[in-house]
XYZ file of C-alpha atoms in Angstrom:
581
model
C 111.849 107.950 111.789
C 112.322 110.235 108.921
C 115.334 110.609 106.503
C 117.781 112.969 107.749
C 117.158 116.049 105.176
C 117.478 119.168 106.675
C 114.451 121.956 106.860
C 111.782 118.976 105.571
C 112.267 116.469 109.002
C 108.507 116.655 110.051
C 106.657 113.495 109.964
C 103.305 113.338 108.950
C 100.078 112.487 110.979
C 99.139 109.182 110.549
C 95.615 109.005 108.447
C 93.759 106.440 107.211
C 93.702 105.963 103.431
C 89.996 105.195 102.974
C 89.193 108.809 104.478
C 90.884 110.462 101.281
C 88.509 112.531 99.617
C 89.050 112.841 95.498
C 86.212 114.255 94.850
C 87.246 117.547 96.203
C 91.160 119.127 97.010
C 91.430 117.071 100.043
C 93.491 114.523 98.186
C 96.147 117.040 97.372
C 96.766 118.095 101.391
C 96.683 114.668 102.092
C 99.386 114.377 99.554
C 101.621 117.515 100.465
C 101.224 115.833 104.274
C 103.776 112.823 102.925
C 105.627 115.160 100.592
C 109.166 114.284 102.095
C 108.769 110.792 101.569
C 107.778 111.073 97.973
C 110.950 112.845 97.539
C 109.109 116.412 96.045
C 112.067 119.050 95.186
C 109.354 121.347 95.348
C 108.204 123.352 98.269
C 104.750 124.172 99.283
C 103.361 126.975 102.015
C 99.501 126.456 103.469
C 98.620 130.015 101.749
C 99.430 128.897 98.502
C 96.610 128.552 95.846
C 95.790 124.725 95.289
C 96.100 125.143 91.347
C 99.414 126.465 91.729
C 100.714 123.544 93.922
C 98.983 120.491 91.619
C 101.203 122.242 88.744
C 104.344 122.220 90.607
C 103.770 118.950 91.866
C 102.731 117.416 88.631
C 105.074 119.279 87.042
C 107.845 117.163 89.165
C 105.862 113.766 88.377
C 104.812 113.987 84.929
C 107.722 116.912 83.303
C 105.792 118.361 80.322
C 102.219 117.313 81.089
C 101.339 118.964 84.486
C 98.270 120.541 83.163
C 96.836 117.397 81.529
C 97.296 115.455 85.118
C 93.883 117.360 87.076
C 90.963 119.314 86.573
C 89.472 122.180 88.254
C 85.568 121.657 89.007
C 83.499 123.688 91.030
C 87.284 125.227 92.794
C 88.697 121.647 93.446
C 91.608 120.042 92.025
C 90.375 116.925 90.108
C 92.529 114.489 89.240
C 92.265 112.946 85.436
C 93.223 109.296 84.428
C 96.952 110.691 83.458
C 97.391 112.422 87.023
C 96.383 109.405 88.597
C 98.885 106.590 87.039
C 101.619 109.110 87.565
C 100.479 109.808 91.646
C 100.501 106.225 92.119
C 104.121 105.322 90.714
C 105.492 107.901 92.475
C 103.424 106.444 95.960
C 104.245 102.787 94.520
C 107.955 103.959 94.948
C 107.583 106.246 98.073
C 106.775 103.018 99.657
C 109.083 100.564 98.505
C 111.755 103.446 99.306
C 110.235 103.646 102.198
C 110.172 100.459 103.178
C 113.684 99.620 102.551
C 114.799 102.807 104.576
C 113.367 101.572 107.637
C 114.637 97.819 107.350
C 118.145 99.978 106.991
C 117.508 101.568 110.736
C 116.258 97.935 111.437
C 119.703 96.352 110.601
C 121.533 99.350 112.845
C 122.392 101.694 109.905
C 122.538 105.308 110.887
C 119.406 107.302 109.894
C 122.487 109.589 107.579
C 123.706 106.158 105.617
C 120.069 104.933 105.737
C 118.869 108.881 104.005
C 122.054 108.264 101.455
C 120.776 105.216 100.245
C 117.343 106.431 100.157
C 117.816 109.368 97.791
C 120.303 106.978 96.004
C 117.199 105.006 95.218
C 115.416 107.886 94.315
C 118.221 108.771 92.101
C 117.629 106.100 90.013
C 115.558 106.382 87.351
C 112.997 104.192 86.502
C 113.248 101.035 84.189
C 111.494 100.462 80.762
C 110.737 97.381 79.326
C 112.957 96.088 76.570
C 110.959 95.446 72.660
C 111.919 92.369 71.941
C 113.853 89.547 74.109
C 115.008 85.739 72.853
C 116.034 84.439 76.134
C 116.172 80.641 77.625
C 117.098 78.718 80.508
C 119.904 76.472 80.501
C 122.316 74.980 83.513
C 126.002 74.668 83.768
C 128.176 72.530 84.639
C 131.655 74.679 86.273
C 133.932 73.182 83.682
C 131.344 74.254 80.809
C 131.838 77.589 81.919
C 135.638 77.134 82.562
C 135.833 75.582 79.321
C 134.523 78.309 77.677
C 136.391 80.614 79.018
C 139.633 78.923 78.151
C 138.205 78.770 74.279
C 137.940 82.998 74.498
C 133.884 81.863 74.134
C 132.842 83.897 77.039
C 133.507 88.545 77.231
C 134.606 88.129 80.754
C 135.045 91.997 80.531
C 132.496 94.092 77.973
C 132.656 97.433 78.563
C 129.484 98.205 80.005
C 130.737 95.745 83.067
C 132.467 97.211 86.146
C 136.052 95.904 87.111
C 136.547 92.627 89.461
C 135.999 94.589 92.661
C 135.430 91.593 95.031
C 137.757 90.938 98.043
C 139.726 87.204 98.520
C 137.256 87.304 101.638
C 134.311 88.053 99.127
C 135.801 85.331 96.568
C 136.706 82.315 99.203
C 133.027 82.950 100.593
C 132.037 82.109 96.947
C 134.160 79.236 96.797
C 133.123 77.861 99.986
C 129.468 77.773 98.842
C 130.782 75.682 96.007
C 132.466 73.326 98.499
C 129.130 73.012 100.649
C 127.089 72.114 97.637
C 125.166 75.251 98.362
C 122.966 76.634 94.696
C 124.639 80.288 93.293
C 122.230 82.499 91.725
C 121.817 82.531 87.726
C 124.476 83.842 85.373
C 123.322 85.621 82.399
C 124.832 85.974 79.426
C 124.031 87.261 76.285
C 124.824 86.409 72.694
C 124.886 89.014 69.999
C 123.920 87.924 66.453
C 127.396 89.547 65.332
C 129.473 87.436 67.135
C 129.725 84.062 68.362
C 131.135 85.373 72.004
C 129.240 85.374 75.183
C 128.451 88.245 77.065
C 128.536 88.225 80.491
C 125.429 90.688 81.710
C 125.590 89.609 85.448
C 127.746 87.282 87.438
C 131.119 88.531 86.423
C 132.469 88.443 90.222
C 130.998 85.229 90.698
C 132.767 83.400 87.670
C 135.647 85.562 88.162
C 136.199 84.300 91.384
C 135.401 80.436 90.201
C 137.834 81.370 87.493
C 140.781 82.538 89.522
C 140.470 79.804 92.074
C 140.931 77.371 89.375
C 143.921 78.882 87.889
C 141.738 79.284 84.756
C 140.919 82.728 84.196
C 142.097 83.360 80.451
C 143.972 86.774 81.881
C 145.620 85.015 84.491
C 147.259 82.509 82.798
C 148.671 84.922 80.255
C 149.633 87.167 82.854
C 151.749 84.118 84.574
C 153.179 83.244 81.422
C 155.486 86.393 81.793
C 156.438 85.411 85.122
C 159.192 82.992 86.246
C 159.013 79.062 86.266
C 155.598 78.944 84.766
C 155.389 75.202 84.940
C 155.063 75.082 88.380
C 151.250 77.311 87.865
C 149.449 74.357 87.510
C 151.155 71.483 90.184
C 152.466 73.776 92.871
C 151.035 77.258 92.421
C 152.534 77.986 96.625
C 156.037 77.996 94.809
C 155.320 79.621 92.055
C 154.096 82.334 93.800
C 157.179 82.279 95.860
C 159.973 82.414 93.081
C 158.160 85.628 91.979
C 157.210 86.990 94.840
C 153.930 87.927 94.413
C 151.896 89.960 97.047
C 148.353 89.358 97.948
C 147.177 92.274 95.477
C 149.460 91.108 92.594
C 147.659 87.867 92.849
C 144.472 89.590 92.819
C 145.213 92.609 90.360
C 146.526 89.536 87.837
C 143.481 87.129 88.324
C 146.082 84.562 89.807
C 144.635 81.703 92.414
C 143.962 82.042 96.229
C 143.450 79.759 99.281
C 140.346 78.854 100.543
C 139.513 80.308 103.560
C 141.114 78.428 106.935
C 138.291 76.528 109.542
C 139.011 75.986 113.140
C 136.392 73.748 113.688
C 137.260 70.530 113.939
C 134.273 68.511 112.865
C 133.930 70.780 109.930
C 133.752 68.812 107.162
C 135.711 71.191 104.937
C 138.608 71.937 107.481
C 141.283 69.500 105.960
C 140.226 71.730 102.666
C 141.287 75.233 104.585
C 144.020 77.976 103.435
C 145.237 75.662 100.648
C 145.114 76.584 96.991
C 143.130 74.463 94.264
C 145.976 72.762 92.988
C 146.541 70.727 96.948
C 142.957 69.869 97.530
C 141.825 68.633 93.852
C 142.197 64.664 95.449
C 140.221 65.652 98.369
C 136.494 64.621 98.696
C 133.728 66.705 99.226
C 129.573 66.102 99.672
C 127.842 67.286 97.288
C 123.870 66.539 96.246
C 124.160 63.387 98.219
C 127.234 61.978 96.717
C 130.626 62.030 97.946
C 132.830 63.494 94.809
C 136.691 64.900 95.065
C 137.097 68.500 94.260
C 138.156 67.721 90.875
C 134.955 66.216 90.196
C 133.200 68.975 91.085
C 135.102 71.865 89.416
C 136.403 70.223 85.903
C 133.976 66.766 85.434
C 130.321 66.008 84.848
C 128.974 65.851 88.329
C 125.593 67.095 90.078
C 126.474 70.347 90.669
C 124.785 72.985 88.137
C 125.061 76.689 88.160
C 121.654 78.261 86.176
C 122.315 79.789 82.915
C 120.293 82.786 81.723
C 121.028 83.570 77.994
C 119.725 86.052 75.711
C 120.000 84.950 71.559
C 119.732 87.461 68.811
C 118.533 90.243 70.961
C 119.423 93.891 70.138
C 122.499 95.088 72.375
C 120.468 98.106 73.843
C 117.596 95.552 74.704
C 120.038 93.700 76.395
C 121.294 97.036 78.581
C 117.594 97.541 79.133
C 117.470 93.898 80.771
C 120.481 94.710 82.342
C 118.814 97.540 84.046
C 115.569 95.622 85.335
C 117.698 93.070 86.872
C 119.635 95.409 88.959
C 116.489 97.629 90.089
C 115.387 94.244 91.324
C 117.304 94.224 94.004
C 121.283 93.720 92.291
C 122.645 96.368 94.349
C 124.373 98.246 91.594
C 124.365 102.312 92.321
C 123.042 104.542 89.601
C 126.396 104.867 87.752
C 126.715 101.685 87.321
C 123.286 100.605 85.520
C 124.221 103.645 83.445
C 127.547 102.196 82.174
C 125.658 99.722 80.810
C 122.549 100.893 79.566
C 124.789 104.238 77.489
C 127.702 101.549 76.894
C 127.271 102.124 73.033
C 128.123 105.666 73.043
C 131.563 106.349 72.830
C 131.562 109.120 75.141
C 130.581 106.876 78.128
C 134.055 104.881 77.463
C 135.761 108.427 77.608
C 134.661 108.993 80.727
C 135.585 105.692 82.158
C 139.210 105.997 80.059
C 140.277 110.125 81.155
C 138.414 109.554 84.445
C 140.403 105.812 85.229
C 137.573 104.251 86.201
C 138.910 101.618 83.287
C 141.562 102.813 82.552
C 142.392 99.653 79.895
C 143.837 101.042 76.104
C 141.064 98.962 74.643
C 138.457 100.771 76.547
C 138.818 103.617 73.923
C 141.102 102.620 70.775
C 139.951 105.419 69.497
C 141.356 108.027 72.023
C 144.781 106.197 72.240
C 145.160 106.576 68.076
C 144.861 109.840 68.628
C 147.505 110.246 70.670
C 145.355 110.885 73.780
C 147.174 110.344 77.296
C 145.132 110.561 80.282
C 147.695 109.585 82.221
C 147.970 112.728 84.350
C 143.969 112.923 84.972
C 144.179 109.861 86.506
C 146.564 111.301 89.106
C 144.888 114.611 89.304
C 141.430 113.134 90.075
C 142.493 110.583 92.416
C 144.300 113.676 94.264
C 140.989 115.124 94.929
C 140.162 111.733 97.060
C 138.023 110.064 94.273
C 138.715 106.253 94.203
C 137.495 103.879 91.412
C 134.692 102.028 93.055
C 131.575 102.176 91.713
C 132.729 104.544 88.508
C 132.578 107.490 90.924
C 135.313 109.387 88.647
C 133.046 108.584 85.801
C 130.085 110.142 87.372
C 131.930 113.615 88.330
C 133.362 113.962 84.913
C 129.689 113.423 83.372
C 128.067 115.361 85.734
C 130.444 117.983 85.043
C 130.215 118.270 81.300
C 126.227 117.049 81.692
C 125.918 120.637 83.823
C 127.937 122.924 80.991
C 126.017 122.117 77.865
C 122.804 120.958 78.685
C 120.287 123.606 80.009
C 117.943 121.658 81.989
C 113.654 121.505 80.605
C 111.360 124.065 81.719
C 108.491 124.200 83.587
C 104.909 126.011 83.164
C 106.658 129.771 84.500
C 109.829 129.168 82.572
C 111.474 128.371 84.856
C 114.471 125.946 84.840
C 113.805 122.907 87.018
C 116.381 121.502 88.804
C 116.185 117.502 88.165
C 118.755 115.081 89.985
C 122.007 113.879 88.791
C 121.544 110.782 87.987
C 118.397 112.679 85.403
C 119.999 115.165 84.076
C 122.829 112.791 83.203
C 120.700 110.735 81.678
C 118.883 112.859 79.939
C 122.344 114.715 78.437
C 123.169 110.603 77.302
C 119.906 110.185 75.547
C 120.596 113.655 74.072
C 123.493 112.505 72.615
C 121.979 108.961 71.621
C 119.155 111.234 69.368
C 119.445 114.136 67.002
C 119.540 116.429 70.099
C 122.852 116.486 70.546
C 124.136 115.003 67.792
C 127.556 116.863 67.927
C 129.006 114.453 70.642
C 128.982 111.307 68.964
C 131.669 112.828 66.547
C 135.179 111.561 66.884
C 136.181 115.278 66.173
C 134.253 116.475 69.388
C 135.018 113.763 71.234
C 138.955 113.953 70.767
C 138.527 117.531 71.659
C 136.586 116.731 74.691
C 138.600 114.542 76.202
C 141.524 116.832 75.619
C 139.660 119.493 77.579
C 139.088 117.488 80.458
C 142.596 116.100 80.905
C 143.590 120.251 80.341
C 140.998 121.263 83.428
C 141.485 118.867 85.563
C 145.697 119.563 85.253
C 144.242 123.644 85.978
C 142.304 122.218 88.668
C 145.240 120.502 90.944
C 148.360 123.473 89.365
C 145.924 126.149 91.090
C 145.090 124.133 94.553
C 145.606 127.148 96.295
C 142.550 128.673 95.324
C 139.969 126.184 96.466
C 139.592 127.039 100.025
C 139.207 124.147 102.012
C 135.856 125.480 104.097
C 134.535 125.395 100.135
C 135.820 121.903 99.989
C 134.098 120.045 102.308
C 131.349 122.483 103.424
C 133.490 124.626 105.609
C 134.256 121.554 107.881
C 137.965 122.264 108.484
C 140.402 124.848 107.719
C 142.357 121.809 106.888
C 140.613 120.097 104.267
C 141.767 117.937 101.465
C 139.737 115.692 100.532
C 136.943 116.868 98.452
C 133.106 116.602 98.595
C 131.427 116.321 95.178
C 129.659 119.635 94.993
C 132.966 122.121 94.885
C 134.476 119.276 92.789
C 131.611 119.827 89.567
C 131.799 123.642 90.654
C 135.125 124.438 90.504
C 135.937 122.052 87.491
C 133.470 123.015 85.658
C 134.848 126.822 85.746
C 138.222 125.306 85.083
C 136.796 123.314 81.799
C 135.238 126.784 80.499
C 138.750 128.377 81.233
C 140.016 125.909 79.300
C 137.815 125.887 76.268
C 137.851 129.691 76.134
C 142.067 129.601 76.431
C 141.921 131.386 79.393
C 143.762 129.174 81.969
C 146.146 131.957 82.588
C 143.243 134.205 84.204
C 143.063 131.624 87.178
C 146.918 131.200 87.605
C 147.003 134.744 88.069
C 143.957 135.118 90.418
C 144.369 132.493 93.076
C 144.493 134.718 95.983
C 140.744 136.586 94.278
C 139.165 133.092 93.906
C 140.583 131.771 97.397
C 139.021 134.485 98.864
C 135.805 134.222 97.080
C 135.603 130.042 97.774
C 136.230 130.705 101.658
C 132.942 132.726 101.836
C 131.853 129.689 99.835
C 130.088 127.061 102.140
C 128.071 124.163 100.729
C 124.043 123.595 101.381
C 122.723 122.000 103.882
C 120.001 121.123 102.148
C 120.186 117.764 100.005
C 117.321 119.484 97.908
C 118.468 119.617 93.962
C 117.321 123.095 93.881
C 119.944 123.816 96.398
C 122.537 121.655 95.279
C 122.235 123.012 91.326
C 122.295 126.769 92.982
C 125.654 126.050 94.366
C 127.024 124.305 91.622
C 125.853 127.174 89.179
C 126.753 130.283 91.908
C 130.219 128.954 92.452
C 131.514 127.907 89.394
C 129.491 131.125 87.575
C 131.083 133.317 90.198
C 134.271 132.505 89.747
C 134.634 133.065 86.131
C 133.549 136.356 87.201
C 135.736 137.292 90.007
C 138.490 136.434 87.351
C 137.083 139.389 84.935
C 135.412 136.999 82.443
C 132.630 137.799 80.669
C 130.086 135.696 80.698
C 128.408 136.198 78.001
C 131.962 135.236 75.805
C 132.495 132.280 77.811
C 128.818 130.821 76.930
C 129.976 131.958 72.998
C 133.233 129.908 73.369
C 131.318 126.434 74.953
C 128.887 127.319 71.718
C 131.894 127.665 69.013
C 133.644 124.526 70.539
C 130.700 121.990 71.245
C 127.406 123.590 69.675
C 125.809 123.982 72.854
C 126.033 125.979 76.350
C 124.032 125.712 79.514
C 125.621 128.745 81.191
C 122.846 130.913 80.724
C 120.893 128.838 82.326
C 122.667 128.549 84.965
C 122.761 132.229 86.034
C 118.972 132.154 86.185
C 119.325 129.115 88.901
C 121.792 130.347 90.719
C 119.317 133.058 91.673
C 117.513 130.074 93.958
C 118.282 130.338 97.508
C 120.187 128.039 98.971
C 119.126 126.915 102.608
């Protein structure tokens, strides 16, 4: 079974690996044979010449030093030292992808969630070591954690961290583990040398949860010192809950207690325990590493129970991010946005994003921003109109990718020209731009401001012109009905709405919805999940519109230029010249 991508389904032959020939161009067949699982954007016909493909292909693996990665003896492609190491990490990967697509089929995923998960993981780019690490091994006691956190000694919420985003169900399975005596997996944490404050680099969920059941989460404590009859928290939190009337998600949103969850088996041990809060079942007894303890023992004493305490001393911040990356491409499910919140935490336009997208939409996210009197109030509503939620800093990622697509032009390759990376590259490339003398421009509180304001601006023009995003461009001509939005049209069209906006030209587009309705309905998605498709569309619709309003684009690249020192547009009218299949 192959991943479902559409014109490059053919599985290979089977071969046998010790028949590969390397001292001629058999390799490189061989090679082009498993093409679709190494995740090539490139394309390759029989009849092409075999110098031509290596460069392409290289090209992809090694951006920059394609013609250092073979030789050509006698008419065969050779590979050198360089070509090799960068064949085999991209084969090393092709089968651990691989591998982890077909245990998805195994555990009755369909082959189109298994194939979005699999170019998720391609998506991702690889992780680099950090320089320097101070890091040892410690274990925990709950209450030393608790503690802690009652002292303010422990970040339960840095920046780079998503929001609590587990369930109660997620939360009392935690908690039940607790109450079984069953080991949790490590916490890390990470001092900085500035401050005397804990990090918390993974585990937040986990202590979160420990936290809340406790009733001693720092936030939810001051939260139910606002409510009503506060002095029952503590003794009877049932009541308490009661005389405010709190719902199941103001408990959660608040970090306020919940029950366990309730057992109907009778000869389970922790069924006298079941759909009670902490605060009824801290005299009750529980097993745990051969002793019989009460609950109170076990959450706020010195007792047998240990949680294992990973912490990093007097390491650099982005070494820490870096660490923070390793441990979650080792198999800590975060998605690609998520490892990039951390690792670009220090750059203040990540905490833009997450602040005009709402992804955290917290004050102190962005002090900055709110001193200058920026609201981003109404792109909060405007982007969650367009059916983006705030799991998994999805808003984030479209606003990025947005602004990522508009300024940077991406690297080319031996012909000129532009290659078409992924997302989750070109992203991170536009970051690391930003984070070096490249572009410089955007870590000014000046560009920034103005940024922000733009984005707020387009995504307003964005929802006051609906009209004109037909809903076949929407969701790949689907329905005549469409509303909710797939991500493609939603970079495409926003993006032309951002370059109406910096070039004060919103009033084009309110006056030519029926012109660009017409043009999006003719507008239909790819098929293809090849980048080179996906950047053609992005760079045909959103260039095509600008033009169908009677906008030159040759201004509108000057105007990105005068207001944020660099433009990508004509770039993007080269690639939209690439088919799209």
């Amino acid at each position: 079974m192959m991943p479902k991508l559409d014109g490059r389904r053919q599985a290979p032959s089977s071969f046998d690996a010790t028949e590969i020939d390397f001292a001629s161009s058999a390799w490189l067949a061989r090679v082009l044979e498993v093409a679709t699982w190494l995740n090539l954007d490139s394309t390759f016909e029989e009849q092409d010449p075999p110098k031509s493909v290596a460069l392409r292909m290289f090209d992809e693996l090694s951006p920059g030093k394609a013609e250092a990665s073979f030789l050509v003896e006698d008419g065969h492609i050779v590979l050198t030292e360089m070509g090799a190491q960068a064949l085999e990490e991209r084969l090393s990967r092709a089968v651990s992808n691989r591998a982890s697509f077909l245990q998805m089929l195994e555990d009755e995923l369909s082959v189109a969630a298994a194939t979005e998960a699999w170019i998720d993981a391609w998506n991702e780019a690889p992780a680099t070591e950090p320089l320097s690490i101070n890091a040892t091994v410690d274990k925990w006691r709950i209450y030393d954690l608790a503690g802690r956190a009652q002292q303010h000694q422990l970040d339960l919420n840095p920046t780079y961290q998503r929001d609590f985003v587990w369930s109660n169900a997620d939360s009392q399975m935690l908690i039940e583990s607790i109450l079984r005596g069953i080991p949790l997996p490590s916490i890390i944490l990470a001092r900085v040398s500035s401050s005397q404050r804990f990090q918390i680099v993974d585990g937040k969920q986990r202590l979160t949860a420990i936290l809340r059941f406790m009733g001693a989460h720092p936030e939810g404590r001051e939260n139910a010192k606002k409510m009503k009859d506060y002095a029952l928290f503590d003794g009877n939190f049932a009541q308490f809950a009661r005389r405010n009337n709190l719902r199941a998600t103001d408990i959660r949103e608040k970090y306020l207690p919940f029950k366990t969850k309730k057992y109907t088996d009778d000869n389970d041990p922790l069924k006298p325990l079941g759909g009670r809060y902490y605060c009824e079942i801290k005299d009750k007894q529980v097993r745990i590493a051969g002793e019989t303890i009460t609950v109170t023992d076990l959450f706020e004493r010195a007792c047998d129970y240990f949680i294992p305490v990973l912490i990093y001393r007097d390491t650099q911040v982005r070494d820490i991010h870096k660490v923070f990356r390793l441990y979650n491409q080792q198999g800590m499910k975060l998605n690609a946005e998520e490892i990039r919140n951390a690792v670009f935490n220090h750059l203040m336009i990540s905490r833009l994003m997450l602040f005009v997208g709402g992804d955290r939409p917290e004050p102190e996210i962005a002090p900055e921003l709110v001193k200058a009197g920026i609201d981003p109030t109404t792109a909060h509503e405007n982007i969650r109109a367009l059916g983006f939620g705030i799991t998994r800093f999805r808003r984030t990622k479209v606003l990025l990718w947005t602004v990522a697509t508009l300024i940077l032009k991406p690297a080319q390759g031996p012909d000129k020209a532009y290659r078409t990376p992924s997302t989750a590259s070109h992203i991170d490339e536009f970051l690391r731009s930003i984070d070096s003398d490249r572009l410089a421009q955007f870590r000014s509180k000046a560009t920034l401001e103005a940024l922000a304001n733009d984005l707020i601006a387009a995504l307003e023009l964005h929802q006051v012109v609906s009209d004109a995003w037909h809903p076949k461009f929407r969701r790949k001509g689907k329905s005549e009905m469409a509303s909710r939005w797939e991500e493609l049209p939603v970079i495409a069209s926003l993006l032309a709405c951002l370059v109406l906006v910096i070039s004060s030209h919103e009033e084009k587009l309110e006056n030519g919805i029926d012109a660009v309705r017409d043009l999006t309905s003719k507008m239909v998605g790819p098929t293809s999940t090849q980048n080179k498709t996906q950047w053609a569309h992005i760079a045909n619709a959103s260039t095509s519109i600008l033009e169908t309003l009677g906008l030159s684009l040759a201004d509108m690249a000057e105007a990105v230029r005068d207001r944020y020192g660099d433009s990508a547009i004509d770039a993007l009218l080269e690639i939209r010249k690439i088919p799209m299949i």
